[in-house]
CSV table of C-alpha atoms and ligand atoms in Angstrom, one decimal:
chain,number,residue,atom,x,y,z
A,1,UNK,CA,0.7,-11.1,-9.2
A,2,UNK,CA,-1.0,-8.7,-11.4
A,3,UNK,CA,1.2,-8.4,-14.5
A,4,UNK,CA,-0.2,-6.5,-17.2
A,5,UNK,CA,0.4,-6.5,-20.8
A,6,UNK,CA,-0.4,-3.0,-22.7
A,7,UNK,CA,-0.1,-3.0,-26.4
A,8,UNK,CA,-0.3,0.6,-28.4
A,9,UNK,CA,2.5,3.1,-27.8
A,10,UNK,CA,0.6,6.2,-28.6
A,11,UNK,CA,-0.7,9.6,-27.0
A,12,UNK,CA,-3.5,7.2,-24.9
A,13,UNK,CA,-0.8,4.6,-24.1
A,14,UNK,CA,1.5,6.7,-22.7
A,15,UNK,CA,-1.0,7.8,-20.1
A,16,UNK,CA,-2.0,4.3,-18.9
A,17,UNK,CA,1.8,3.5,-19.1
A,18,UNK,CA,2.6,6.5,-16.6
A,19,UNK,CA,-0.5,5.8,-14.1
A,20,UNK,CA,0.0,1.9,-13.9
A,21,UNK,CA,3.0,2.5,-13.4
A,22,UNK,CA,2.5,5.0,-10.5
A,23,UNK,CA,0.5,2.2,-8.8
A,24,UNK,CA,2.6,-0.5,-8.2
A,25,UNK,CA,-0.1,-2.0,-5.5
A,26,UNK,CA,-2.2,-2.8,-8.7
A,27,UNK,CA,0.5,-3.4,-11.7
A,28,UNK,CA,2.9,-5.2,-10.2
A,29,UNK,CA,5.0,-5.9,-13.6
A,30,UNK,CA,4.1,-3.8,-16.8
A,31,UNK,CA,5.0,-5.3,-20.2
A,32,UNK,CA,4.6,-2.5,-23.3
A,33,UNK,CA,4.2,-4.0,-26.7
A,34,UNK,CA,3.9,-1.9,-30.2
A,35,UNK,CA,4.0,-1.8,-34.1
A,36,UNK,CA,7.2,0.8,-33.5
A,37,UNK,CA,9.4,-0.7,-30.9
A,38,UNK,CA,11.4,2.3,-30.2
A,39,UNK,CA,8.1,4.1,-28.7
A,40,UNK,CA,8.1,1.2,-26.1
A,41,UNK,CA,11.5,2.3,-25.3
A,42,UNK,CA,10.7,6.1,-25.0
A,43,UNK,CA,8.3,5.3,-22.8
A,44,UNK,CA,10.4,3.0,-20.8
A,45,UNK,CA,12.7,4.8,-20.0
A,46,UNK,CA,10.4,7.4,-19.1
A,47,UNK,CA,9.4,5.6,-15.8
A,48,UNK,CA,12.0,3.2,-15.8
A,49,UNK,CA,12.6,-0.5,-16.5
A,50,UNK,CA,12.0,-1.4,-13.0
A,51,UNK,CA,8.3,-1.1,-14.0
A,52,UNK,CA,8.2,-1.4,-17.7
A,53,UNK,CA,10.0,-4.8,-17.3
A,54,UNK,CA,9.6,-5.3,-21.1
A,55,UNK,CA,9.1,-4.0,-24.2
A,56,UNK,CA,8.3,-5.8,-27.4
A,57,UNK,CA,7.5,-5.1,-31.5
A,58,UNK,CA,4.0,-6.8,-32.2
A,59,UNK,CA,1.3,-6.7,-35.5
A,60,UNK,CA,-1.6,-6.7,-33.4
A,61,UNK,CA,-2.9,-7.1,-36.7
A,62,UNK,CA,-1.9,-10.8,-36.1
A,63,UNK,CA,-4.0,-12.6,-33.5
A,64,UNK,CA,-1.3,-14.9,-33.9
A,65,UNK,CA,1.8,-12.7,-33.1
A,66,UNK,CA,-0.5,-11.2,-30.4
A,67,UNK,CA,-0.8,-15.1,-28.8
A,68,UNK,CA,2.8,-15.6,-28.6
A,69,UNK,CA,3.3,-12.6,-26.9
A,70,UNK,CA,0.5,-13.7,-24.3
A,71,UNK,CA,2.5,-16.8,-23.9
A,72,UNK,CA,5.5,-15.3,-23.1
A,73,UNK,CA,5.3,-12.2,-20.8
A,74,UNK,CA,1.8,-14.4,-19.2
A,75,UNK,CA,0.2,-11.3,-17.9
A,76,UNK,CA,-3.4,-11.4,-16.1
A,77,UNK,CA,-5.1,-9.0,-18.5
A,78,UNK,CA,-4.3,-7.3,-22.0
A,79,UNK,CA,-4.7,-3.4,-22.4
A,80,UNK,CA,-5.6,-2.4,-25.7
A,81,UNK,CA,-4.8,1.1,-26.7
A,82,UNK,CA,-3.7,0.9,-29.8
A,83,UNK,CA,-6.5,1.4,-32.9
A,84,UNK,CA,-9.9,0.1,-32.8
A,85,UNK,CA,-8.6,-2.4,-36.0
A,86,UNK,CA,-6.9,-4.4,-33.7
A,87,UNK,CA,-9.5,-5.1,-31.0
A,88,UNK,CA,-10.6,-8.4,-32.8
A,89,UNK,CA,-7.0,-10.1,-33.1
A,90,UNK,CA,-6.4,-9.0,-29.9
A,91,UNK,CA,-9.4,-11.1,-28.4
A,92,UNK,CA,-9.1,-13.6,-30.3
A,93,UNK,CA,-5.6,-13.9,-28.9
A,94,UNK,CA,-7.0,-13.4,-25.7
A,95,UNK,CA,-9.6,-16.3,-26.0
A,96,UNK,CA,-7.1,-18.6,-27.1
A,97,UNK,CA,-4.3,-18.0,-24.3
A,98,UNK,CA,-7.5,-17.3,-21.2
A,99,UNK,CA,-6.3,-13.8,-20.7
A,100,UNK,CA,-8.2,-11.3,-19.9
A,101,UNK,CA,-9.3,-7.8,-22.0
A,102,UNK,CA,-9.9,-4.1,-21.9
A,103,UNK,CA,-10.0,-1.6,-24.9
A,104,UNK,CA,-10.9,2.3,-25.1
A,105,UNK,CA,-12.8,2.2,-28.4
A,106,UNK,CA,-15.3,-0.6,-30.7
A,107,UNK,CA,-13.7,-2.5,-33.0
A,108,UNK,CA,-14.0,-1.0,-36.5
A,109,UNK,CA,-13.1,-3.0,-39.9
A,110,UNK,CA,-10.6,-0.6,-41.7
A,111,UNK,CA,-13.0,-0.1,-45.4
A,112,UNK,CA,-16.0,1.2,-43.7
A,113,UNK,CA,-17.0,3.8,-40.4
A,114,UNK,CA,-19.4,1.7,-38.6
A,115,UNK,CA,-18.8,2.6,-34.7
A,116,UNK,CA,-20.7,-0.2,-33.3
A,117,UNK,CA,-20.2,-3.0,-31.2
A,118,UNK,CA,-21.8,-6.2,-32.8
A,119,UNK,CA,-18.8,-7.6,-33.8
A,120,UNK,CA,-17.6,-8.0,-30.2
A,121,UNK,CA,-20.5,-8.6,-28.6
A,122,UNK,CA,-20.8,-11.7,-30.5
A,123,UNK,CA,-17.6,-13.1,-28.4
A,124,UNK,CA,-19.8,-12.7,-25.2
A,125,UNK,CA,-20.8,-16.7,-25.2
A,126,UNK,CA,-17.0,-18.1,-26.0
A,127,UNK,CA,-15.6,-15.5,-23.2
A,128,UNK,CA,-18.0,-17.0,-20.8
A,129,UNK,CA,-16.7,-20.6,-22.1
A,130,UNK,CA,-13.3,-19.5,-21.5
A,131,UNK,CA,-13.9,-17.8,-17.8
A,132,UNK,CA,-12.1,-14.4,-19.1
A,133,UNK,CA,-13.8,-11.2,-19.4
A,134,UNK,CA,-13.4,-8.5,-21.9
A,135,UNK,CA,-14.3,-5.0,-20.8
A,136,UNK,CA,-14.9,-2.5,-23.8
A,137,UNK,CA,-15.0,1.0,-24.3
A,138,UNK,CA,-13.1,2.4,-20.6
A,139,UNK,CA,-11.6,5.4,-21.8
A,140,UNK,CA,-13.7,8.6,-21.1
A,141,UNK,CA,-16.5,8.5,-23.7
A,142,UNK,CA,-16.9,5.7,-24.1
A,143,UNK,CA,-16.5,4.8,-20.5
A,144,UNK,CA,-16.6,7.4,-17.8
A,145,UNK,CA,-19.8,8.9,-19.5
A,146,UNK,CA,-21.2,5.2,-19.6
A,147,UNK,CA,-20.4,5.0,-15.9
A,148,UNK,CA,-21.7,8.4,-15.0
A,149,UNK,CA,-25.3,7.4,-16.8
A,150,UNK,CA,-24.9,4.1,-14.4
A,151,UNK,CA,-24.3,6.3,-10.9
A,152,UNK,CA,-27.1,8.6,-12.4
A,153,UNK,CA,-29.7,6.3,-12.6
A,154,UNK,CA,-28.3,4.2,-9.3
A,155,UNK,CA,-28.4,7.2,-7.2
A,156,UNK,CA,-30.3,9.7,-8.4
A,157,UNK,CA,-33.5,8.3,-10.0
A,158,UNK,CA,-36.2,5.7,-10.4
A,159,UNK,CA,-36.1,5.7,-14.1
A,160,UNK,CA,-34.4,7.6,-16.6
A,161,UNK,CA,-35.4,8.8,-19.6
A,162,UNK,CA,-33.5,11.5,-21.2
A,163,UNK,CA,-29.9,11.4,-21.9
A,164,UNK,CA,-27.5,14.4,-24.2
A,165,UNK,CA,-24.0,13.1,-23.4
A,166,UNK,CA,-22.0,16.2,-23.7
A,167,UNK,CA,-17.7,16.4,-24.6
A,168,UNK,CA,-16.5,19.8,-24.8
A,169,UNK,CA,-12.9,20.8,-25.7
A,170,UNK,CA,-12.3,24.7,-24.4
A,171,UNK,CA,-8.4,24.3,-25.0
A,172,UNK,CA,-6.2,25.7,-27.2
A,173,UNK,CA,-3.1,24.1,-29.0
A,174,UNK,CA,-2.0,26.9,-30.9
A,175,UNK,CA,-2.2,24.7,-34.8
A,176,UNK,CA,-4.5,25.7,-37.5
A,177,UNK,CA,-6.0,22.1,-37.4
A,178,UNK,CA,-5.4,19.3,-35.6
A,179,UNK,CA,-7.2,16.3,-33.8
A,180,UNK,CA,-6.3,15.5,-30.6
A,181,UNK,CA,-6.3,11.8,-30.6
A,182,UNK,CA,-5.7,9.5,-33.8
A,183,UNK,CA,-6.4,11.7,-36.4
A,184,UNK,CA,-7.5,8.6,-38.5
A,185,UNK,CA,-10.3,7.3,-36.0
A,186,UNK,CA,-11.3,10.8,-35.0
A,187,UNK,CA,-12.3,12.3,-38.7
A,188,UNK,CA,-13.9,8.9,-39.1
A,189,UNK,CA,-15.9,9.8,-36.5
A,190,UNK,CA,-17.3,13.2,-37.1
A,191,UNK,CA,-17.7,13.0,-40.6
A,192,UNK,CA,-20.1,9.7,-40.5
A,193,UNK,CA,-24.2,10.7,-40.4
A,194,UNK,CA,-25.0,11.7,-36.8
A,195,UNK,CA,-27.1,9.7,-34.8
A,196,UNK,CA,-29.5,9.3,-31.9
A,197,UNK,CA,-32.2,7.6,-30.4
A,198,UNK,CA,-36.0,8.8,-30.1
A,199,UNK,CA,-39.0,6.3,-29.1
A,200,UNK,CA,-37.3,3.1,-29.9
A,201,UNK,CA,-35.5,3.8,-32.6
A,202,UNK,CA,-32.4,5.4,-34.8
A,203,UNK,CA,-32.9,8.7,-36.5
A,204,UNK,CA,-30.1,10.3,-39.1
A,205,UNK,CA,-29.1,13.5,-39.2
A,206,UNK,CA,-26.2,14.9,-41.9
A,207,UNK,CA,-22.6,15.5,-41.0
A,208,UNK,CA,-22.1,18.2,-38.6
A,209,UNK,CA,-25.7,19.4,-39.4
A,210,UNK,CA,-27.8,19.6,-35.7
A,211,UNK,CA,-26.3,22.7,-33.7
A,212,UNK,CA,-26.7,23.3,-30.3
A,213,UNK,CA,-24.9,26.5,-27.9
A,214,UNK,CA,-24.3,25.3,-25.0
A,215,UNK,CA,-22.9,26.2,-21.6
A,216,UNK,CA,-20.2,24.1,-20.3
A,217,UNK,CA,-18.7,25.0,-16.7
A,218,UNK,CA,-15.7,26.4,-16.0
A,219,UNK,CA,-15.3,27.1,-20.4
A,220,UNK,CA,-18.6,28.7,-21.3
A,221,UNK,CA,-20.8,28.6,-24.4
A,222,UNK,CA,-19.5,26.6,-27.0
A,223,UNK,CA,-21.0,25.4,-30.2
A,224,UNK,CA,-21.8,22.0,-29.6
A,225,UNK,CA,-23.0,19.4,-32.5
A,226,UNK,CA,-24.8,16.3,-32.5
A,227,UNK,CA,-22.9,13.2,-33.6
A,228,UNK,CA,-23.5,9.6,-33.4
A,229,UNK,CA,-21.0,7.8,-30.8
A,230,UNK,CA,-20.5,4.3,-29.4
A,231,UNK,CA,-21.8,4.6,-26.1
A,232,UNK,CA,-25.2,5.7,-27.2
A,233,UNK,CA,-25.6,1.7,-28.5
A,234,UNK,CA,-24.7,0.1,-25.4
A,235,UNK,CA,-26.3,2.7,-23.1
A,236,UNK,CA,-29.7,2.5,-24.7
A,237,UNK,CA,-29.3,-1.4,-24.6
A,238,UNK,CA,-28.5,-1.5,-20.9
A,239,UNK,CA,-31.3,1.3,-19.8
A,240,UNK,CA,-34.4,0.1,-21.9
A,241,UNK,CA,-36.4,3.3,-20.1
A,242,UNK,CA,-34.3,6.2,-22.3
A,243,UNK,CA,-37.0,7.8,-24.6
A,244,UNK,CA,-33.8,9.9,-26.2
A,245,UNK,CA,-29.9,9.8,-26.3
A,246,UNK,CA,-27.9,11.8,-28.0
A,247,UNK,CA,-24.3,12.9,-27.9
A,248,UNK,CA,-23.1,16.6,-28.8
A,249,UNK,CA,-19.5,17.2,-29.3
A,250,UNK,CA,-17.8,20.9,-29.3
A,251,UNK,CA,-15.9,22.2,-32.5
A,252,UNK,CA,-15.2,25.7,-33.6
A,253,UNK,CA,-15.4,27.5,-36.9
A,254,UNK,CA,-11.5,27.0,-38.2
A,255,UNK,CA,-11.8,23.5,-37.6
A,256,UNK,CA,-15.1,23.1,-39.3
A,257,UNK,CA,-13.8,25.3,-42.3
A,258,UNK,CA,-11.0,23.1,-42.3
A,259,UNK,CA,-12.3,19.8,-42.4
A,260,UNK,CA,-14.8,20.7,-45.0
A,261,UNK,CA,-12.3,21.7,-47.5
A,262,UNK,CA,-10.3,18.5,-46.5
A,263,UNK,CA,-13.4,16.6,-47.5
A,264,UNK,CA,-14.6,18.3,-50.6
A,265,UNK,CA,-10.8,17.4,-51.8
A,266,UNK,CA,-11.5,14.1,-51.5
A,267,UNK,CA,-8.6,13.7,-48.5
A,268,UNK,CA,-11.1,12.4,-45.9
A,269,UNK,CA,-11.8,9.4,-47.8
A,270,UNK,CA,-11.1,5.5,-46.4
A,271,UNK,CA,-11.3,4.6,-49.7
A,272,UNK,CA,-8.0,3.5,-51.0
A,273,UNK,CA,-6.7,5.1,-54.5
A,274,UNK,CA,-4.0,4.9,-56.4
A,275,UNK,CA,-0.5,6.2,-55.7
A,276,UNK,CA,2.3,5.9,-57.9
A,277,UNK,CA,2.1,2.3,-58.1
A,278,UNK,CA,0.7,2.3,-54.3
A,279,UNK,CA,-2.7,1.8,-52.8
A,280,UNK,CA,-3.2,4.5,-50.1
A,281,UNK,CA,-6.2,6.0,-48.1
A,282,UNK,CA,-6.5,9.7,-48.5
A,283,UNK,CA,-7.1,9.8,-44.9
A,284,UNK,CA,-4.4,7.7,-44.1
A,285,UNK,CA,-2.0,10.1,-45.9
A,286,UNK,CA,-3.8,13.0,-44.4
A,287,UNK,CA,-3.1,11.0,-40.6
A,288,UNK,CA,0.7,11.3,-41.9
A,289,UNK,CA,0.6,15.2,-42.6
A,290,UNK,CA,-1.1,16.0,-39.3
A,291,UNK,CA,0.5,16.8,-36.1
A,292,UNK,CA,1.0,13.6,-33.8
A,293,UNK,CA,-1.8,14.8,-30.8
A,294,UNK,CA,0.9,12.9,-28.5
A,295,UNK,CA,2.9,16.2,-29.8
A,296,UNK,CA,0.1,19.0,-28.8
A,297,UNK,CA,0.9,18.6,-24.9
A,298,UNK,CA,3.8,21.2,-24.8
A,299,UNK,CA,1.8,24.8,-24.8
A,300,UNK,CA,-1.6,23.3,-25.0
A,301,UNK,CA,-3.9,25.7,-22.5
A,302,UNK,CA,-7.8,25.3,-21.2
A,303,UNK,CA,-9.9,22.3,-20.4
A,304,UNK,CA,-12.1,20.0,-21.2
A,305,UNK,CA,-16.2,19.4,-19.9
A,306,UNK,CA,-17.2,16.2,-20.3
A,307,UNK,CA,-20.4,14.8,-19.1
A,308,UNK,CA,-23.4,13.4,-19.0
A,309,UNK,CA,-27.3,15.3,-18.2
A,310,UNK,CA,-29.6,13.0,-17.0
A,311,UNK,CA,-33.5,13.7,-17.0
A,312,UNK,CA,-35.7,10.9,-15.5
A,313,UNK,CA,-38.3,10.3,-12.7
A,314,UNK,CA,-37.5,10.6,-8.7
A,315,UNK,CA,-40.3,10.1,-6.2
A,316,UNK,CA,-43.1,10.8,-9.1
A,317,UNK,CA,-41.1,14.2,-10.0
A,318,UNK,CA,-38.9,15.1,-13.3
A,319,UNK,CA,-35.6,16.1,-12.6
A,320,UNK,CA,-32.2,16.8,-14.8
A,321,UNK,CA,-28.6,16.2,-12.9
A,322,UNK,CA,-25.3,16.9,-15.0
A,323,UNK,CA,-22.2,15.1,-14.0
A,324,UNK,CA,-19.5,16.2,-15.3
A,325,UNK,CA,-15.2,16.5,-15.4
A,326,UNK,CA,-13.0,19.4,-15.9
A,327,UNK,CA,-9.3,18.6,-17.0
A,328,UNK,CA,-6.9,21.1,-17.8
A,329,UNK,CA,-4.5,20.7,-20.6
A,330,UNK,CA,-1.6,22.2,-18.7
A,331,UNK,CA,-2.1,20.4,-15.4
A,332,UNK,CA,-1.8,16.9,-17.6
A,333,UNK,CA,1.3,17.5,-18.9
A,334,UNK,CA,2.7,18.5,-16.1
A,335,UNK,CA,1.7,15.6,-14.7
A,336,UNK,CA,2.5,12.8,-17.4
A,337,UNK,CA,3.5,14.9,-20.7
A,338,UNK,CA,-0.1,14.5,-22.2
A,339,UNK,CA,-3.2,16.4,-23.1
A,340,UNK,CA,-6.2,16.4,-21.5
A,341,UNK,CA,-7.9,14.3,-24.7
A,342,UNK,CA,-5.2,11.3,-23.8
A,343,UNK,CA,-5.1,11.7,-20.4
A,344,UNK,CA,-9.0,11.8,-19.9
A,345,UNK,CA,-8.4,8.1,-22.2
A,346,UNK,CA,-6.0,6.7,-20.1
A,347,UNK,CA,-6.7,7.2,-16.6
A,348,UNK,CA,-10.2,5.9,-16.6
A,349,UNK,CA,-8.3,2.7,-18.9
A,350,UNK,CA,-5.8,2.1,-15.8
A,351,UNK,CA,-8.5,2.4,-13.7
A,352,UNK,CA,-10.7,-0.1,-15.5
A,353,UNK,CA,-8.0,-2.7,-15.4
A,354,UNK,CA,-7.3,-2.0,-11.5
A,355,UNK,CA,-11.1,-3.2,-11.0
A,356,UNK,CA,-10.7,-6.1,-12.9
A,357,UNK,CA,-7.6,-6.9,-11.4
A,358,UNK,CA,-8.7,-6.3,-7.6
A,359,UNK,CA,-11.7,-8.2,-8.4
A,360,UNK,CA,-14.3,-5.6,-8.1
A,361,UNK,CA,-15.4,-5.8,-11.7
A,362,UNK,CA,-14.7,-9.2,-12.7
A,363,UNK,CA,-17.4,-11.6,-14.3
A,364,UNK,CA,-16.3,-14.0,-17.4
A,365,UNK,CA,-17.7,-12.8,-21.2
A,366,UNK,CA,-17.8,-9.5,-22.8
A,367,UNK,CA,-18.9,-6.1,-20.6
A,368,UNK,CA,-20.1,-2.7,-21.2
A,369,UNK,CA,-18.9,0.0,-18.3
A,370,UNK,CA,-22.3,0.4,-17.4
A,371,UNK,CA,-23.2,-3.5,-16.9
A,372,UNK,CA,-20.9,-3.2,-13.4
A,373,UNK,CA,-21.4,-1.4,-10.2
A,374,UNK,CA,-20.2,2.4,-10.9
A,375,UNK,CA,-19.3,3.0,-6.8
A,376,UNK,CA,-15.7,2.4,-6.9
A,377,UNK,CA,-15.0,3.3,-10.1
A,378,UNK,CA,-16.4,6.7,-9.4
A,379,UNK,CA,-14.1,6.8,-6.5
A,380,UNK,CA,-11.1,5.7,-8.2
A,381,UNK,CA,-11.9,8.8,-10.8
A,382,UNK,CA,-11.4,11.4,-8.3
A,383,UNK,CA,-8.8,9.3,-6.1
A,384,UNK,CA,-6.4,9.0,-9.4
A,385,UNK,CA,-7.2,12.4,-11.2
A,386,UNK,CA,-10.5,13.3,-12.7
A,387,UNK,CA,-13.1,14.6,-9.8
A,388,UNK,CA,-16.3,14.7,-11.1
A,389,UNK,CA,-19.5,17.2,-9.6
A,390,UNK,CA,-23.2,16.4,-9.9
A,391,UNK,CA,-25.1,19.3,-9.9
A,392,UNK,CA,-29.5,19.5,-10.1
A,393,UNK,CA,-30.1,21.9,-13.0
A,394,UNK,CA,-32.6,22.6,-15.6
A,395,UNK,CA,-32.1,20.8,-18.4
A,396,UNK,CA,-30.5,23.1,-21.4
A,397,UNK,CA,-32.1,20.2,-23.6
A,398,UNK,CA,-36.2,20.9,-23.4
A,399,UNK,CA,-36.9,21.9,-26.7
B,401,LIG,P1,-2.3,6.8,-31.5
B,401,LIG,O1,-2.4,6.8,-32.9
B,401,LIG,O2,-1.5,7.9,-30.8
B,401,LIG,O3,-1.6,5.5,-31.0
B,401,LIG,C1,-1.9,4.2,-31.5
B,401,LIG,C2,-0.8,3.2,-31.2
B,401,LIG,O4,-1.2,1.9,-31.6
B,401,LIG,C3,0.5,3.6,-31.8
B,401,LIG,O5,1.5,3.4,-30.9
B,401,LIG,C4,0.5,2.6,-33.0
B,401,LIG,O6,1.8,2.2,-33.4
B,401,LIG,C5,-0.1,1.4,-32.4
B,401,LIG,N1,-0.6,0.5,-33.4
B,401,LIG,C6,-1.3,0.8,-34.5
B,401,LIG,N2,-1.5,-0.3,-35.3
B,401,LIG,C7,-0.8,-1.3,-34.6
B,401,LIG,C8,-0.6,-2.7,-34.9
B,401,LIG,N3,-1.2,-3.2,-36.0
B,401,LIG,N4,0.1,-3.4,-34.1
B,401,LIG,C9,0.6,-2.9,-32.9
B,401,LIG,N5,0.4,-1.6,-32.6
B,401,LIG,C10,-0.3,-0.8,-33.5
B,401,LIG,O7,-3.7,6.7,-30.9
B,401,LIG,P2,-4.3,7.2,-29.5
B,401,LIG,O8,-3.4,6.9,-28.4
B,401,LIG,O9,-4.8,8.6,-29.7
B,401,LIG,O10,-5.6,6.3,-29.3
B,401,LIG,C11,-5.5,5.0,-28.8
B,401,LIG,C12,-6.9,4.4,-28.7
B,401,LIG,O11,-7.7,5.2,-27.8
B,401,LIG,C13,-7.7,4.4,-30.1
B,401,LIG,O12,-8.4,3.2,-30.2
B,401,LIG,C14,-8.7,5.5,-29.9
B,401,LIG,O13,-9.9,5.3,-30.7
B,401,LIG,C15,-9.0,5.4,-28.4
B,401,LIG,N6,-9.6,6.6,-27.8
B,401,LIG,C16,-10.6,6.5,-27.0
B,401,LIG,C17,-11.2,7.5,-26.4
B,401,LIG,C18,-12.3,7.4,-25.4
B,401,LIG,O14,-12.6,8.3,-24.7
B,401,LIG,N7,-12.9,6.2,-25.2
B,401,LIG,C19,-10.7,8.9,-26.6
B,401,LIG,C20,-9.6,9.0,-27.4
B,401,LIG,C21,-9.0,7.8,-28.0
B,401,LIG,P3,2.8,3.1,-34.3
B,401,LIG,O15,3.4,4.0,-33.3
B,401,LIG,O16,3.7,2.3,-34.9
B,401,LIG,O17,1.9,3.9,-35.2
C-alpha cells in the first residue's frame, strides 16, 4: 500500500496531484490537504475521487494540525508542496507520527531570505532514530540539476571541478510582470546578494549585478545572471572536488525594469509595516496583486533550458558536458493545465516519492538528491516527461 499524503494546493501541487495520480502502480490512494480547502476540491475533481480519496483544510503552519492529519489518512510518505515556511512543522509532524518526507524547496523562516538548509539538516540524527527519511529539494532546481551533477560525475568523469548550473525561461505569458511560481518565494530569491563558490569558499556579488549571454538550445541567447541558489550548498558539500559553482538564471529587460521600480518603492520588502491598523509585508501585498502563475498556463508559449555544464577530469583530460531539459509551456498544459515552471516542479517531486516508495532511494535521516544513485531517477525523467540530452561542448564558462 503506498498511500500518499500531499499537502499544498498550488500551481506545483497540481502537477504532482495529476502525475501520482496517473500512476496508480506507485500511489495507490492519494490524500490532498491545504490552507484553502476548496483548491483540494478543484483538483479532485479534476482526476476524480477514485484517486484523490480525500481532501482536507490543514495550517501546515501547525506541526500539530499536520500530526493529526498523519494519524488519520496514515499515508507512507508526506509531499510537501506548499511554501518553504512550512517544511519544519511538517517534519516535525513527520518525526512524531514515523512518516516519511519530500519537499521542493529549503525551509526559510518568514523575517529573513536565507535559502539554506542548516535548519533541516540538523533533523538528520533524530530521522535516523526514527527509521524515516526526508528527501529535500526534488523539484527541478533544486533536484533534477542536483541529480544531473550526480550522473555527471558518475558517468562521465573522474573528478569534477567546475559547475554553472544554468535555468533559462524562453517562454512567453503575454503579462507585463509576472513570476511564474509563488511570487513571494521567487522575488525573495532574486533580489537577495548573489552567490557562488570559488577555492573553498563564498563570494558576494550585488543583486542582479554579474551578467552573462548565453546560448541555451532550442531558445537561443539569453541574458543570463548569476544568483545564489540552494543547490549550490548541498552540491558543493557532497562533491568536495568543485573549485567553482555558480548558478545563472535568465530574465529579460521588462522584468528587470519592473522589479526595480517595485523595490525602490519599498514593495519588495519582508519587512512588515503598518496598514490601517494591520501588520502586512509589502511583498506579501505585492504576492496578492500579481497574477496567480497557476493562472499563466492558458496562452503561455516557448520553453524552458534547464541544466547543468560540468567541467572536470576524464582519463588525465579536461572536458565540459551539458545536460540539460527542454519543456514547452504549451505541451504542459495540454497535458495537466500547468506551465512548464510548475510542471518541471512537480514531475521530478512525484518521481522522487515513487523512488522512495519502490524502495530504490530509501535510507532513514535527512537526504540531498545527489546523496542517492541518479540511474533510475534519470530514467524515470524521460519515462514520465522530461528527456534530458548530454552533449560534450566547450564550456561557454572559461573566462
Ligand atoms: P503556490 O503559492 O502556487 O502554492 C502554495 C500552496 O501552499 C497553496 O495551495 C497554499 O494555500 C498552500 N499553503 C501555503 N501556506 C500554507 C499553510 N500554512 N498550510 C497549508 N497550506 C499552505 O506555490 P507553488 O506551487 O508555485 O510552489 C510550491 C513549492 O514549490 C514552493 O515551496 C516553491 O518554493 C517550490 N518550488 C520549487 C522549485 C524547484 O525547482 N525546486 C521551482 C518552483 C517552486 P492557499 O491556496 O490557501 O494559499
Amino acid at each position: 500500500m503506498s498511500r500518499v499524503l500531499i499537502i499544498g494546493a498550488g500551481g506545483v501541487a497540481g502537477v504532482v496531484v495529476k502525475k501520482c495520480a496517473m500512476l496508480p502502480e506507485y500511489f495507490s490512494e492519494i490524500h490532498l490537504a491545504s490552507r484553502t480547502v476548496s483548491k483540494c476540491e478543484k483538483l479532485q475533481q479534476e482526476v476524480g475521487s477514485d484517486r484523490v480519496v480525500g481532501v482536507y483544510s490543514v495550517d501546515a503552519d501547525n506541526a500539530n494540525e499536520v500530526a493529526e492529519l498523519i494519524r488519520k489518512v496514515e499515508p507512507s510518505l508526506v509531499i510537501n508542496v506548499a511554501l518553504p515556511y512550512q517544511d519544519l512543522p511538517i517534519m516535525d509532524a513527520c518525526l512524531e507520527t514515523g512518516v516519511h518526507y519530500l519537499d521542493t524547496a529549503n525551509y526559510e523562516p518568514k523575517d529573513e531570505a536565507k535559502f539554506e538548509y542548516s535548519w533541516q539538516w540538523a533533523y538528520q540524527e533524530r530521522f535516523k532514530e526514527k527509521g524515516i527519511m526526508a528527501l529535500l529539494g526534488a523539484g527541478f532546481d533544486p533536484g533534477v540539476t542536483n541529480v544531473y551533477t550526480a550522473y555527471a560525475a558518475k558517468h562521465y568523469f573522474d573528478e569534477i571541478h567546475y559547475l554553472d548550473i544554468v535555468d533559462c525561461n524562453g517562454g512567453d505569458h503575454g503579462q507585463a510582470f509576472a513570476t511564474n511560481f509563488n511570487p513571494e518565494i521567487n522575488i525573495r530569491e532574486i533580489t537577495q546578494k548573489g552567490k557562488y563558490w570559488e577555492n573553498g569558499e563564498w563570494h558576494e556579488t550585488a543583486p542582479i549585478s554579474v551578467r552573462k549571454d548565453l546560448d541555451y538550445p532550442n531558445v537561443g541567447v539569453r541574458p543570463s545572471y548569476l544568483l545564489f541558489h540552494e543547490e549550490l550548498e548541498s552540491l558543493v558539500k557532497h562533491f568536495p572536488t568543485l573549485k567553482r559553482a555558480r548558478f545563472w538564471m535568465t530574465f529579460g529587460d521588462a522584468y528587470l525594469n519592473h522589479l526595480r521600480v517595485l523595490e525602490g518603492i519599498g514593495m519588495t520588502s519582508i519587512e512588515p509595516i503598518d496598514f490601517q491598523g494591520q501588520k502586512i509585508a509589502p511583498l506579501e501585498f505585492l504576492k496578492a496583486v500579481l497574477p496567480n502563475p497557476g493562472s499563466l498556463a492558458e496562452g503561455y508559449t516557448g520553453k524552458t533550458c534547464i541544466g547543468t555544464y560540468v567541467t572536470g577530469i576524464k582519463d588525465g583530460k579536461e572536458k565540459t558536458i551539458f545536460i540539460y531539459n527542454n519543456c514547452d509551456h504549451a505541451v504542459c498544459n495540454a497535458e495537466v493545465g500547468a506551465q512548464a515552471v510548475s510542471y518541471t516542479t512537480g514531475v521530478p517531486a512525484m518521481i522522487g516519492a515513487s523512488m522512495m516508495l519502490q524502495g530504490h532511494w530509501m535510507k532513514p535521516g535527512v537526504w540531498n538528491m545527489e546523496q542517492f544513485d541518479p540511474d533510475e531517477f534519470m530514467e524515470r525523467l524521460n519515462k514520465y516527461g522530461l528527456p534530458w540530452h548530454v552533449v560534450e561542448c566547450e564550456s561557454p564558462f572559461k573566462e
